[in-house]
Amino acid sequence: MTAQEVRLCGLLLREHFGEVVEKVGTHLLKGGAQNLRTIIHETGISLDLVKKSLCVLVQHGACVFRSGRKGAGSPTEYQTCCDRILRILRYPRYIYTAKTLYGDTGELIIEELLQRGHMTMSGTIKTVADRLTQNMEEGRSMDYSEVSSAFFRLVETHFLQRCPPLAGAEPKDSATPAAPAPPGTPAAPVSTAPPTPESFPDCYKVPHVTLVGRGKRQLASEDGEDQRNAKKAKMDSQTHGDEGICWQVNFERFHLHFRDQAIISAVANKLDQTSSEIVRTMLRMSEVTTSPTATCTKPLSANEIFRSLPTSYNIPRPILDQYLTLLIDDPMEFVGKAGESGGGMYVVNMHRALANLARATLESVVQERFGSRSARIFRLLLRKRHLEQKQVEDFAMIPAKEAKDMLYTLLSQNLVQLQEIPKTPDYAPSRTFYLYTVNQLPTARMLLQNCYKTVANLVERRLFESKESKRLLEKSQRIEAILASLQASGAEPEQLTEVEEMITAPEKQQLEALRLHINKLDSAENQVDETIFLLESYINSTASTSLLNDIDGVRLEGQTHIDLDNASRAGH
Amino acid sequence: MAEVKVKKETNLSDATEVENRIKQLCQQFPHGITDQVIQNDMPQLEPQQRAMAINKLLSLGQLDLLRNSSGLLYRMKDVQSASKMKGSDNQEKLVYQVIEDAGNKGIWSRDIRFKSNLPLTEINKILKNLESKKLIKAVKSVAASKKKVYMLYNLQPDRSVTGGAWYSDQDFESEFVEVLNQQCFKFLQSKAEVARDSKQSPMVQRNSSFATSHEVWKYISELGISKVDLSMDDIETILNTLIYDGKVEMTVIAAKEGTVGSVDGQMKLYRGVNPVIQPTGLVRTPCGLCPVFDDCHEGGEISPSNCIYMTEWLDF
């Protein structure tokens, strides 16, 4: 956890769960695995509150507990990981995706589960039905079975999964002391971490649940009571046969979906709509057969692709072959050919596509920040790996003085690195080659940290703006409450206007401006989150591929042999 | 006695005769003659006399001494150039020779000193002399602006010295390069659009959106925006900058030797492309472009709460 990640997690925890949880959470993030007594002692918060905060964190999957390292008898230790907390930033995107795929019902199911962390199926269905009924017209209500079917569909496509049973009840593999993951395994969690939900065979099995009924419309009541009711878990006396089986949102599946979407839109931008439809079909066909960490999908034959194309795209077979050939020839290498059987076997190169997208992100950052000429130099260095200053000037066709200036600016921002190749053992500056180079992976990591800092800045600014106008906001809320109550009890229009005039015009303007600001900051957070997603996927994908390829020794991404030919040709 | 006299006379007359004969031979073989040829022609000539005659001709400046793989060559010197050097002494001739050898790349004064082993002051004097006689000229090198290289007066400086088509008077013409850049890009872009609108099969569409470097070269030459003649290599460097701008992509295909524009059996094809992603989310926020990003932290002079860039951006 870097400092920026911890700061961002703290802000997110504070916004969603309050200050106490924030304190406990950040303490756990900074301190690693600790037991209860240490937490209480070091944060100075009372036992009761610490217990409740830990409950909240565990409920949302942010904190895991296991028996202590010192042996079977030592107290349980709690550990937080910032990944899960950073996902909070992406909740709006998950909810929106569910809405586009499964409609309002799906959206509400995902929203409920995200808010509650873990919930049983019956509980979810009832709550969602109630909410849907709330928004429908008088006299209509939502049937449980409709919500159940939406739930089934979500489980079928693996967007929802069962929570893993508690670590204590599990076989030994979760409690073994830390052993280094044997080389060659795909990116699996280290054996000390709790087992993934996927390692259980029942992960996606829907329990048999007896749930008959319709959603209940909530009666109009005071605001205070509503709040209290919403916070308390609805204690239902009915049992439905699925106690103890809690469900959670499967973030990985959503991430795969986002990744596929990114690839499809990149293909649409670069080539055309039809090619992107073909790639979409290929990805849809390999949804269940490809593991999440694979670098490319399983080979699909052209015949299969032709059969699975959506019927609205009436492409004759030879044209499909042409499109596939074009996709293969494209320098971005989205699609590759893996053989000739079945009319040609094609794969989607996901790792390559992610690398290209990450590279485009880096280039776009340099372009917007430093100008298109610096972007030219940056792309040149990405292509040619190592170049001397003179060569950079010649290839980029930029006058020497300006090129030097731009290179030094990029160097000071650490986007470009300098590689020294000495001619003599004493590294004398006049007898050393200095080559400029760009390493994609470390630069991506650096930009990712910048993104975290940016989001934290945006969140802080938003909190600051709300705090500044707190008085005004409270006043407007009070007035709205008065208006609502007056309207409900039937008042004359003059009274209403009188109440409305309690807010002056400049105050109204201020409120309006505040609303705009906060919306802008919110949407900016979402946009930066998209960048975060791309960079994170690229870094994870590279880490897992290099782990797979690691046979003898460490081979870092981006480190290649230096083109000595080029260097010596320019040499003196 | 008389024989001796006669011999002497024949020797003397022989000397001039020998020289004339050698000159005639030189004229017969304009590429140069070797010792062997002279010996074959005048077998009765002693090597010493031959050497004397040749030396006389050399010092008169009528003969050029060259060396090739098989030995020494003597060549008739141009009468005109011979007249030029009249009045110059040996040192100047040596320096002139050295500069002439450098061809159109020119030679630096320090290199002249190495080659001729003359002291610096002498060199400078001789260079000034030769320049005033309009036999050599100094050309400023584009690589190091303080360095002057000398070459013969009537030679065109080589591209590496003047920088080629992109430099005029030692200045890099960036606007010229920019204009060419945009023109090439527009040409490729319009070609790609035409191909896209033609609604034919995708393969044909893609192939027709390609343009060979030869076509681009012809288009630019016909546009006539360039004062100097641009070669195909120049156009290829411009197209390469477009590739580094991310606007154009290139493929190489094998072409028959005879087709127009092919170099070594290959042809380079260029086409305009669209960017793969929109400008990324990070740069849509002020923090992504902030020059003081690293100094910003909560509670400091520069912090998100009092950031002026954010204030401006929010009110936009």
PDB file of N, CA, C and O in Angstrom, chain A residues 269-270 322-323 326 331-332 357 361 364 368-369 376 379-380 383-384 395 397 399 450 453-454 457 460-461 464 517 520 524 527-528 531, chain B residues 166 181 201-203 206 241 243-245 249 274 276-277 280-285 287-288 290 293 296 298 304-305 307 310-311 313-315:
ATOM      1  N   ASN A 269     -13.056   2.127 -32.614  1.00  0.00           N
ATOM      2  CA  ASN A 269     -12.409   3.395 -32.938  1.00  0.00           C
ATOM      3  C   ASN A 269     -11.400   3.239 -34.040  1.00  0.00           C
ATOM      4  O   ASN A 269     -11.293   4.063 -34.941  1.00  0.00           O
ATOM      5  N   LYS A 270     -10.622   2.176 -33.951  1.00  0.00           N
ATOM      6  CA  LYS A 270      -9.505   2.038 -34.877  1.00  0.00           C
ATOM      7  C   LYS A 270      -9.990   1.565 -36.243  1.00  0.00           C
ATOM      8  O   LYS A 270      -9.584   2.096 -37.258  1.00  0.00           O
ATOM      9  N   GLN A 322     -12.487 -11.824 -44.791  1.00  0.00           N
ATOM     10  CA  GLN A 322     -11.686 -10.634 -45.064  1.00  0.00           C
ATOM     11  C   GLN A 322     -11.528  -9.777 -43.815  1.00  0.00           C
ATOM     12  O   GLN A 322     -10.435  -9.286 -43.504  1.00  0.00           O
ATOM     13  N   TYR A 323     -12.642  -9.610 -43.086  1.00  0.00           N
ATOM     14  CA  TYR A 323     -12.546  -8.826 -41.864  1.00  0.00           C
ATOM     15  C   TYR A 323     -11.561  -9.431 -40.893  1.00  0.00           C
ATOM     16  O   TYR A 323     -10.790  -8.737 -40.233  1.00  0.00           O
ATOM     17  N   LEU A 326      -8.125  -8.669 -41.941  1.00  0.00           N
ATOM     18  CA  LEU A 326      -7.765  -7.285 -41.624  1.00  0.00           C
ATOM     19  C   LEU A 326      -7.450  -7.133 -40.145  1.00  0.00           C
ATOM     20  O   LEU A 326      -6.506  -6.438 -39.762  1.00  0.00           O
ATOM     21  N   PRO A 331      -1.689  -3.470 -36.940  1.00  0.00           N
ATOM     22  CA  PRO A 331      -0.500  -3.462 -36.079  1.00  0.00           C
ATOM     23  C   PRO A 331      -0.831  -3.520 -34.591  1.00  0.00           C
ATOM     24  O   PRO A 331       0.039  -3.859 -33.795  1.00  0.00           O
ATOM     25  N   MET A 332      -2.072  -3.239 -34.227  1.00  0.00           N
ATOM     26  CA  MET A 332      -2.409  -3.297 -32.804  1.00  0.00           C
ATOM     27  C   MET A 332      -2.563  -4.724 -32.310  1.00  0.00           C
ATOM     28  O   MET A 332      -2.632  -4.953 -31.110  1.00  0.00           O
ATOM     29  N   LEU A 357      -3.636  -0.452 -25.080  1.00  0.00           N
ATOM     30  CA  LEU A 357      -4.497   0.570 -24.490  1.00  0.00           C
ATOM     31  C   LEU A 357      -3.747   1.359 -23.430  1.00  0.00           C
ATOM     32  O   LEU A 357      -3.870   2.584 -23.331  1.00  0.00           O
ATOM     33  N   THR A 361      -2.930   5.302 -23.340  1.00  0.00           N
ATOM     34  CA  THR A 361      -3.205   6.173 -22.189  1.00  0.00           C
ATOM     35  C   THR A 361      -1.993   7.009 -21.839  1.00  0.00           C
ATOM     36  O   THR A 361      -2.077   8.228 -21.636  1.00  0.00           O
ATOM     37  N   SER A 364      -1.492   9.680 -24.327  1.00  0.00           N
ATOM     38  CA  SER A 364      -2.474  10.761 -24.232  1.00  0.00           C
ATOM     39  C   SER A 364      -2.149  11.677 -23.059  1.00  0.00           C
ATOM     40  O   SER A 364      -2.317  12.893 -23.147  1.00  0.00           O
ATOM     41  N   GLU A 368      -1.507  15.651 -23.576  1.00  0.00           N
ATOM     42  CA  GLU A 368      -2.307  16.727 -22.998  1.00  0.00           C
ATOM     43  C   GLU A 368      -1.477  17.583 -22.067  1.00  0.00           C
ATOM     44  O   GLU A 368      -1.705  18.782 -21.919  1.00  0.00           O
ATOM     45  N   ARG A 369      -0.482  16.950 -21.427  1.00  0.00           N
ATOM     46  CA  ARG A 369       0.235  17.713 -20.422  1.00  0.00           C
ATOM     47  C   ARG A 369       1.342  18.555 -21.033  1.00  0.00           C
ATOM     48  O   ARG A 369       1.593  19.672 -20.590  1.00  0.00           O
ATOM     49  N   ARG A 376       5.259  13.480 -29.592  1.00  0.00           N
ATOM     50  CA  ARG A 376       5.955  12.848 -30.708  1.00  0.00           C
ATOM     51  C   ARG A 376       7.242  12.211 -30.232  1.00  0.00           C
ATOM     52  O   ARG A 376       7.571  11.069 -30.570  1.00  0.00           O
ATOM     53  N   ARG A 379       6.403   9.034 -28.234  1.00  0.00           N
ATOM     54  CA  ARG A 379       6.054   7.878 -29.064  1.00  0.00           C
ATOM     55  C   ARG A 379       7.273   7.349 -29.779  1.00  0.00           C
ATOM     56  O   ARG A 379       7.438   6.134 -29.951  1.00  0.00           O
ATOM     57  N   LEU A 380       8.148   8.276 -30.214  1.00  0.00           N
ATOM     58  CA  LEU A 380       9.365   7.868 -30.894  1.00  0.00           C
ATOM     59  C   LEU A 380      10.203   6.989 -29.991  1.00  0.00           C
ATOM     60  O   LEU A 380      10.696   5.939 -30.389  1.00  0.00           O
ATOM     61  N   ARG A 383       8.772   3.557 -29.559  1.00  0.00           N
ATOM     62  CA  ARG A 383       9.006   2.672 -30.692  1.00  0.00           C
ATOM     63  C   ARG A 383      10.415   2.205 -30.794  1.00  0.00           C
ATOM     64  O   ARG A 383      10.686   1.042 -31.022  1.00  0.00           O
ATOM     65  N   LYS A 384      11.358   3.158 -30.669  1.00  0.00           N
ATOM     66  CA  LYS A 384      12.741   2.854 -30.967  1.00  0.00           C
ATOM     67  C   LYS A 384      13.544   2.471 -29.742  1.00  0.00           C
ATOM     68  O   LYS A 384      14.744   2.276 -29.850  1.00  0.00           O
ATOM     69  N   PHE A 395      15.049  12.191 -35.903  1.00  0.00           N
ATOM     70  CA  PHE A 395      13.850  11.444 -36.247  1.00  0.00           C
ATOM     71  C   PHE A 395      12.592  12.264 -36.059  1.00  0.00           C
ATOM     72  O   PHE A 395      11.648  12.149 -36.819  1.00  0.00           O
ATOM     73  N   MET A 397      12.288  15.480 -36.186  1.00  0.00           N
ATOM     74  CA  MET A 397      12.303  16.717 -36.972  1.00  0.00           C
ATOM     75  C   MET A 397      11.882  17.916 -36.150  1.00  0.00           C
ATOM     76  O   MET A 397      10.970  18.646 -36.496  1.00  0.00           O
ATOM     77  N   PRO A 399      13.658  21.208 -33.998  1.00  0.00           N
ATOM     78  CA  PRO A 399      14.950  21.877 -33.860  1.00  0.00           C
ATOM     79  C   PRO A 399      15.643  21.490 -32.562  1.00  0.00           C
ATOM     80  O   PRO A 399      15.007  21.201 -31.557  1.00  0.00           O
ATOM     81  N   ASN A 450      -0.387   8.523  -9.519  1.00  0.00           N
ATOM     82  CA  ASN A 450      -0.893   9.878  -9.760  1.00  0.00           C
ATOM     83  C   ASN A 450      -2.405   9.897  -9.824  1.00  0.00           C
ATOM     84  O   ASN A 450      -3.047  10.823  -9.321  1.00  0.00           O
ATOM     85  N   LYS A 453      -3.832   9.786  -6.401  1.00  0.00           N
ATOM     86  CA  LYS A 453      -3.718  11.091  -5.736  1.00  0.00           C
ATOM     87  C   LYS A 453      -4.758  12.054  -6.291  1.00  0.00           C
ATOM     88  O   LYS A 453      -5.366  12.819  -5.542  1.00  0.00           O
ATOM     89  N   THR A 454      -4.958  11.994  -7.621  1.00  0.00           N
ATOM     90  CA  THR A 454      -5.944  12.888  -8.227  1.00  0.00           C
ATOM     91  C   THR A 454      -7.329  12.638  -7.658  1.00  0.00           C
ATOM     92  O   THR A 454      -8.048  13.579  -7.299  1.00  0.00           O
ATOM     93  N   ASN A 457      -7.623  13.994  -4.304  1.00  0.00           N
ATOM     94  CA  ASN A 457      -7.775  15.453  -4.359  1.00  0.00           C
ATOM     95  C   ASN A 457      -9.198  15.848  -4.675  1.00  0.00           C
ATOM     96  O   ASN A 457      -9.767  16.771  -4.064  1.00  0.00           O
ATOM     97  N   GLU A 460     -11.441  15.270  -1.719  1.00  0.00           N
ATOM     98  CA  GLU A 460     -11.234  16.281  -0.677  1.00  0.00           C
ATOM     99  C   GLU A 460     -11.842  17.604  -1.061  1.00  0.00           C
ATOM    100  O   GLU A 460     -12.437  18.302  -0.231  1.00  0.00           O
ATOM    101  N   ARG A 461     -11.705  17.931  -2.341  1.00  0.00           N
ATOM    102  CA  ARG A 461     -12.277  19.202  -2.774  1.00  0.00           C
ATOM    103  C   ARG A 461     -13.789  19.184  -2.627  1.00  0.00           C
ATOM    104  O   ARG A 461     -14.407  20.169  -2.219  1.00  0.00           O
ATOM    105  N   PHE A 464     -14.671  19.623   0.893  1.00  0.00           N
ATOM    106  CA  PHE A 464     -14.427  21.008   1.283  1.00  0.00           C
ATOM    107  C   PHE A 464     -15.558  21.900   0.822  1.00  0.00           C
ATOM    108  O   PHE A 464     -16.041  22.751   1.583  1.00  0.00           O
ATOM    109  N   HIS A 517     -20.930  22.140  -9.109  1.00  0.00           N
ATOM    110  CA  HIS A 517     -19.564  21.785  -8.758  1.00  0.00           C
ATOM    111  C   HIS A 517     -19.489  20.343  -8.313  1.00  0.00           C
ATOM    112  O   HIS A 517     -18.616  19.579  -8.732  1.00  0.00           O
ATOM    113  N   LYS A 520     -19.822  17.938 -11.069  1.00  0.00           N
ATOM    114  CA  LYS A 520     -18.632  17.895 -11.904  1.00  0.00           C
ATOM    115  C   LYS A 520     -17.544  17.076 -11.240  1.00  0.00           C
ATOM    116  O   LYS A 520     -16.876  16.247 -11.870  1.00  0.00           O
ATOM    117  N   ALA A 524     -15.912  13.660 -12.598  1.00  0.00           N
ATOM    118  CA  ALA A 524     -14.470  13.599 -12.816  1.00  0.00           C
ATOM    119  C   ALA A 524     -13.893  12.381 -12.110  1.00  0.00           C
ATOM    120  O   ALA A 524     -13.014  11.695 -12.645  1.00  0.00           O
ATOM    121  N   GLN A 527     -14.413   9.445 -14.228  1.00  0.00           N
ATOM    122  CA  GLN A 527     -13.553   9.400 -15.412  1.00  0.00           C
ATOM    123  C   GLN A 527     -12.140   8.957 -15.054  1.00  0.00           C
ATOM    124  O   GLN A 527     -11.536   8.142 -15.751  1.00  0.00           O
ATOM    125  N   VAL A 528     -11.630   9.495 -13.934  1.00  0.00           N
ATOM    126  CA  VAL A 528     -10.293   9.068 -13.540  1.00  0.00           C
ATOM    127  C   VAL A 528     -10.315   7.588 -13.190  1.00  0.00           C
ATOM    128  O   VAL A 528      -9.355   6.866 -13.430  1.00  0.00           O
ATOM    129  N   THR A 531      -9.474   5.488 -16.115  1.00  0.00           N
ATOM    130  CA  THR A 531      -8.029   5.391 -16.340  1.00  0.00           C
ATOM    131  C   THR A 531      -7.413   4.411 -15.348  1.00  0.00           C
ATOM    132  O   THR A 531      -6.566   3.590 -15.715  1.00  0.00           O
TER     133      THR A 531
ATOM    134  N   TRP B 166      16.146  20.405 -45.166  1.00  0.00           N
ATOM    135  CA  TRP B 166      15.425  21.021 -44.069  1.00  0.00           C
ATOM    136  C   TRP B 166      16.129  22.235 -43.508  1.00  0.00           C
ATOM    137  O   TRP B 166      15.599  22.927 -42.661  1.00  0.00           O
ATOM    138  N   ASN B 181       4.293  18.366 -43.131  1.00  0.00           N
ATOM    139  CA  ASN B 181       3.645  17.398 -42.258  1.00  0.00           C
ATOM    140  C   ASN B 181       2.135  17.410 -42.458  1.00  0.00           C
ATOM    141  O   ASN B 181       1.493  16.393 -42.704  1.00  0.00           O
ATOM    142  N   SER B 201     -15.898  -4.031 -50.458  1.00  0.00           N
ATOM    143  CA  SER B 201     -15.512  -5.033 -49.465  1.00  0.00           C
ATOM    144  C   SER B 201     -14.343  -4.505 -48.654  1.00  0.00           C
ATOM    145  O   SER B 201     -13.534  -3.727 -49.144  1.00  0.00           O
ATOM    146  N   PRO B 202     -14.247  -4.934 -47.413  1.00  0.00           N
ATOM    147  CA  PRO B 202     -13.271  -4.312 -46.504  1.00  0.00           C
ATOM    148  C   PRO B 202     -11.841  -4.416 -46.986  1.00  0.00           C
ATOM    149  O   PRO B 202     -11.043  -3.496 -46.783  1.00  0.00           O
ATOM    150  N   MET B 203     -11.497  -5.517 -47.633  1.00  0.00           N
ATOM    151  CA  MET B 203     -10.123  -5.668 -48.094  1.00  0.00           C
ATOM    152  C   MET B 203      -9.787  -4.605 -49.116  1.00  0.00           C
ATOM    153  O   MET B 203      -8.751  -3.948 -49.042  1.00  0.00           O
ATOM    154  N   ARG B 206      -9.453  -1.231 -47.505  1.00  0.00           N
ATOM    155  CA  ARG B 206      -8.200  -0.950 -46.824  1.00  0.00           C
ATOM    156  C   ARG B 206      -7.085  -0.745 -47.830  1.00  0.00           C
ATOM    157  O   ARG B 206      -6.265   0.155 -47.677  1.00  0.00           O
ATOM    158  N   THR B 241       7.675  11.098 -39.193  1.00  0.00           N
ATOM    159  CA  THR B 241       7.224  11.940 -38.075  1.00  0.00           C
ATOM    160  C   THR B 241       5.724  11.811 -37.885  1.00  0.00           C
ATOM    161  O   THR B 241       5.224  11.872 -36.771  1.00  0.00           O
ATOM    162  N   ILE B 243       4.086   9.101 -38.344  1.00  0.00           N
ATOM    163  CA  ILE B 243       3.901   7.864 -37.599  1.00  0.00           C
ATOM    164  C   ILE B 243       4.126   8.112 -36.123  1.00  0.00           C
ATOM    165  O   ILE B 243       3.381   7.625 -35.269  1.00  0.00           O
ATOM    166  N   TYR B 244       5.176   8.905 -35.804  1.00  0.00           N
ATOM    167  CA  TYR B 244       5.435   9.176 -34.396  1.00  0.00           C
ATOM    168  C   TYR B 244       4.361  10.051 -33.795  1.00  0.00           C
ATOM    169  O   TYR B 244       4.253  10.149 -32.585  1.00  0.00           O
ATOM    170  N   ASP B 245       3.590  10.748 -34.617  1.00  0.00           N
ATOM    171  CA  ASP B 245       2.462  11.503 -34.099  1.00  0.00           C
ATOM    172  C   ASP B 245       1.269  10.612 -33.868  1.00  0.00           C
ATOM    173  O   ASP B 245       0.254  11.065 -33.348  1.00  0.00           O
ATOM    174  N   GLU B 249      -0.033   4.944 -40.171  1.00  0.00           N
ATOM    175  CA  GLU B 249       0.712   3.711 -39.938  1.00  0.00           C
ATOM    176  C   GLU B 249       1.325   3.255 -41.249  1.00  0.00           C
ATOM    177  O   GLU B 249       0.871   3.639 -42.334  1.00  0.00           O
ATOM    178  N   ASN B 274      -7.198   6.269 -37.229  1.00  0.00           N
ATOM    179  CA  ASN B 274      -7.872   6.979 -36.143  1.00  0.00           C
ATOM    180  C   ASN B 274      -7.213   6.616 -34.827  1.00  0.00           C
ATOM    181  O   ASN B 274      -6.671   5.533 -34.688  1.00  0.00           O
ATOM    182  N   VAL B 276      -6.815   5.275 -31.062  1.00  0.00           N
ATOM    183  CA  VAL B 276      -7.436   4.090 -30.497  1.00  0.00           C
ATOM    184  C   VAL B 276      -8.363   4.428 -29.333  1.00  0.00           C
ATOM    185  O   VAL B 276      -9.392   3.802 -29.137  1.00  0.00           O
ATOM    186  N   ILE B 277      -7.998   5.426 -28.525  1.00  0.00           N
ATOM    187  CA  ILE B 277      -8.881   5.809 -27.416  1.00  0.00           C
ATOM    188  C   ILE B 277      -9.056   7.313 -27.420  1.00  0.00           C
ATOM    189  O   ILE B 277      -8.257   8.032 -27.996  1.00  0.00           O
ATOM    190  N   THR B 280      -7.653  10.336 -22.207  1.00  0.00           N
ATOM    191  CA  THR B 280      -7.982   9.516 -21.060  1.00  0.00           C
ATOM    192  C   THR B 280      -8.543  10.353 -19.910  1.00  0.00           C
ATOM    193  O   THR B 280      -8.345  11.553 -19.829  1.00  0.00           O
ATOM    194  N   GLY B 281      -9.235   9.676 -18.974  1.00  0.00           N
ATOM    195  CA  GLY B 281      -9.952  10.396 -17.920  1.00  0.00           C
ATOM    196  C   GLY B 281      -9.080  11.283 -17.074  1.00  0.00           C
ATOM    197  O   GLY B 281      -9.502  12.348 -16.616  1.00  0.00           O
ATOM    198  N   LEU B 282      -7.841  10.834 -16.836  1.00  0.00           N
ATOM    199  CA  LEU B 282      -6.980  11.579 -15.929  1.00  0.00           C
ATOM    200  C   LEU B 282      -6.745  12.998 -16.422  1.00  0.00           C
ATOM    201  O   LEU B 282      -6.652  13.944 -15.635  1.00  0.00           O
ATOM    202  N   VAL B 283      -6.662  13.172 -17.751  1.00  0.00           N
ATOM    203  CA  VAL B 283      -6.304  14.490 -18.233  1.00  0.00           C
ATOM    204  C   VAL B 283      -7.517  15.396 -18.359  1.00  0.00           C
ATOM    205  O   VAL B 283      -7.395  16.544 -18.766  1.00  0.00           O
ATOM    206  N   ARG B 284      -8.704  14.866 -18.005  1.00  0.00           N
ATOM    207  CA  ARG B 284      -9.867  15.753 -18.041  1.00  0.00           C
ATOM    208  C   ARG B 284     -10.022  16.491 -16.715  1.00  0.00           C
ATOM    209  O   ARG B 284     -10.943  17.261 -16.546  1.00  0.00           O
ATOM    210  N   THR B 285      -9.173  16.170 -15.758  1.00  0.00           N
ATOM    211  CA  THR B 285      -9.230  16.883 -14.487  1.00  0.00           C
ATOM    212  C   THR B 285      -8.054  17.837 -14.418  1.00  0.00           C
ATOM    213  O   THR B 285      -7.027  17.601 -15.052  1.00  0.00           O
ATOM    214  N   CYS B 287      -5.998  18.137 -12.068  1.00  0.00           N
ATOM    215  CA  CYS B 287      -4.833  17.502 -11.453  1.00  0.00           C
ATOM    216  C   CYS B 287      -3.969  16.797 -12.484  1.00  0.00           C
ATOM    217  O   CYS B 287      -2.758  16.677 -12.316  1.00  0.00           O
ATOM    218  N   GLY B 288      -4.607  16.287 -13.552  1.00  0.00           N
ATOM    219  CA  GLY B 288      -3.827  15.558 -14.532  1.00  0.00           C
ATOM    220  C   GLY B 288      -2.849  16.438 -15.276  1.00  0.00           C
ATOM    221  O   GLY B 288      -1.852  15.969 -15.802  1.00  0.00           O
ATOM    222  N   CYS B 290      -1.706  19.446 -13.884  1.00  0.00           N
ATOM    223  CA  CYS B 290      -1.222  20.480 -12.972  1.00  0.00           C
ATOM    224  C   CYS B 290       0.297  20.515 -12.937  1.00  0.00           C
ATOM    225  O   CYS B 290       0.930  19.477 -12.773  1.00  0.00           O
ATOM    226  N   PHE B 293       1.708  19.453  -9.308  1.00  0.00           N
ATOM    227  CA  PHE B 293       1.040  18.266  -8.772  1.00  0.00           C
ATOM    228  C   PHE B 293       1.798  17.673  -7.601  1.00  0.00           C
ATOM    229  O   PHE B 293       1.213  17.235  -6.617  1.00  0.00           O
ATOM    230  N   CYS B 296       1.405  19.382  -4.072  1.00  0.00           N
ATOM    231  CA  CYS B 296       0.069  19.588  -3.525  1.00  0.00           C
ATOM    232  C   CYS B 296      -0.231  18.542  -2.464  1.00  0.00           C
ATOM    233  O   CYS B 296      -0.111  17.352  -2.718  1.00  0.00           O
ATOM    234  N   GLU B 298      -2.780  18.060   1.392  1.00  0.00           N
ATOM    235  CA  GLU B 298      -3.768  18.692   2.252  1.00  0.00           C
ATOM    236  C   GLU B 298      -3.064  19.462   3.362  1.00  0.00           C
ATOM    237  O   GLU B 298      -2.148  18.969   3.999  1.00  0.00           O
ATOM    238  N   PRO B 304      -5.843  20.715  -2.331  1.00  0.00           N
ATOM    239  CA  PRO B 304      -7.059  20.642  -3.146  1.00  0.00           C
ATOM    240  C   PRO B 304      -8.093  21.673  -2.715  1.00  0.00           C
ATOM    241  O   PRO B 304      -8.858  22.167  -3.537  1.00  0.00           O
ATOM    242  N   SER B 305      -8.108  22.016  -1.420  1.00  0.00           N
ATOM    243  CA  SER B 305      -9.154  22.928  -0.962  1.00  0.00           C
ATOM    244  C   SER B 305      -8.976  24.316  -1.530  1.00  0.00           C
ATOM    245  O   SER B 305      -9.940  24.995  -1.825  1.00  0.00           O
ATOM    246  N   CYS B 307      -7.117  25.112  -4.321  1.00  0.00           N
ATOM    247  CA  CYS B 307      -6.478  25.055  -5.634  1.00  0.00           C
ATOM    248  C   CYS B 307      -7.165  26.010  -6.599  1.00  0.00           C
ATOM    249  O   CYS B 307      -8.363  25.918  -6.836  1.00  0.00           O
ATOM    250  N   MET B 310      -8.538  24.312  -9.812  1.00  0.00           N
ATOM    251  CA  MET B 310      -9.825  23.639  -9.629  1.00  0.00           C
ATOM    252  C   MET B 310     -10.950  24.647  -9.633  1.00  0.00           C
ATOM    253  O   MET B 310     -12.017  24.393 -10.196  1.00  0.00           O
ATOM    254  N   THR B 311     -10.727  25.775  -8.956  1.00  0.00           N
ATOM    255  CA  THR B 311     -11.788  26.782  -8.894  1.00  0.00           C
ATOM    256  C   THR B 311     -12.162  27.235 -10.296  1.00  0.00           C
ATOM    257  O   THR B 311     -13.337  27.310 -10.656  1.00  0.00           O
ATOM    258  N   TRP B 313     -11.690  25.630 -13.050  1.00  0.00           N
ATOM    259  CA  TRP B 313     -12.271  24.527 -13.813  1.00  0.00           C
ATOM    260  C   TRP B 313     -13.713  24.298 -13.410  1.00  0.00           C
ATOM    261  O   TRP B 313     -14.575  24.016 -14.242  1.00  0.00           O
ATOM    262  N   LEU B 314     -14.025  24.447 -12.115  1.00  0.00           N
ATOM    263  CA  LEU B 314     -15.384  24.204 -11.664  1.00  0.00           C
ATOM    264  C   LEU B 314     -16.336  25.274 -12.173  1.00  0.00           C
ATOM    265  O   LEU B 314     -17.497  24.997 -12.445  1.00  0.00           O
ATOM    266  N   ASP B 315     -15.803  26.482 -12.346  1.00  0.00           N
ATOM    267  CA  ASP B 315     -16.695  27.552 -12.791  1.00  0.00           C
ATOM    268  C   ASP B 315     -16.819  27.613 -14.291  1.00  0.00           C
ATOM    269  O   ASP B 315     -17.489  28.479 -14.815  1.00  0.00           O
TER     270      ASP B 315
END
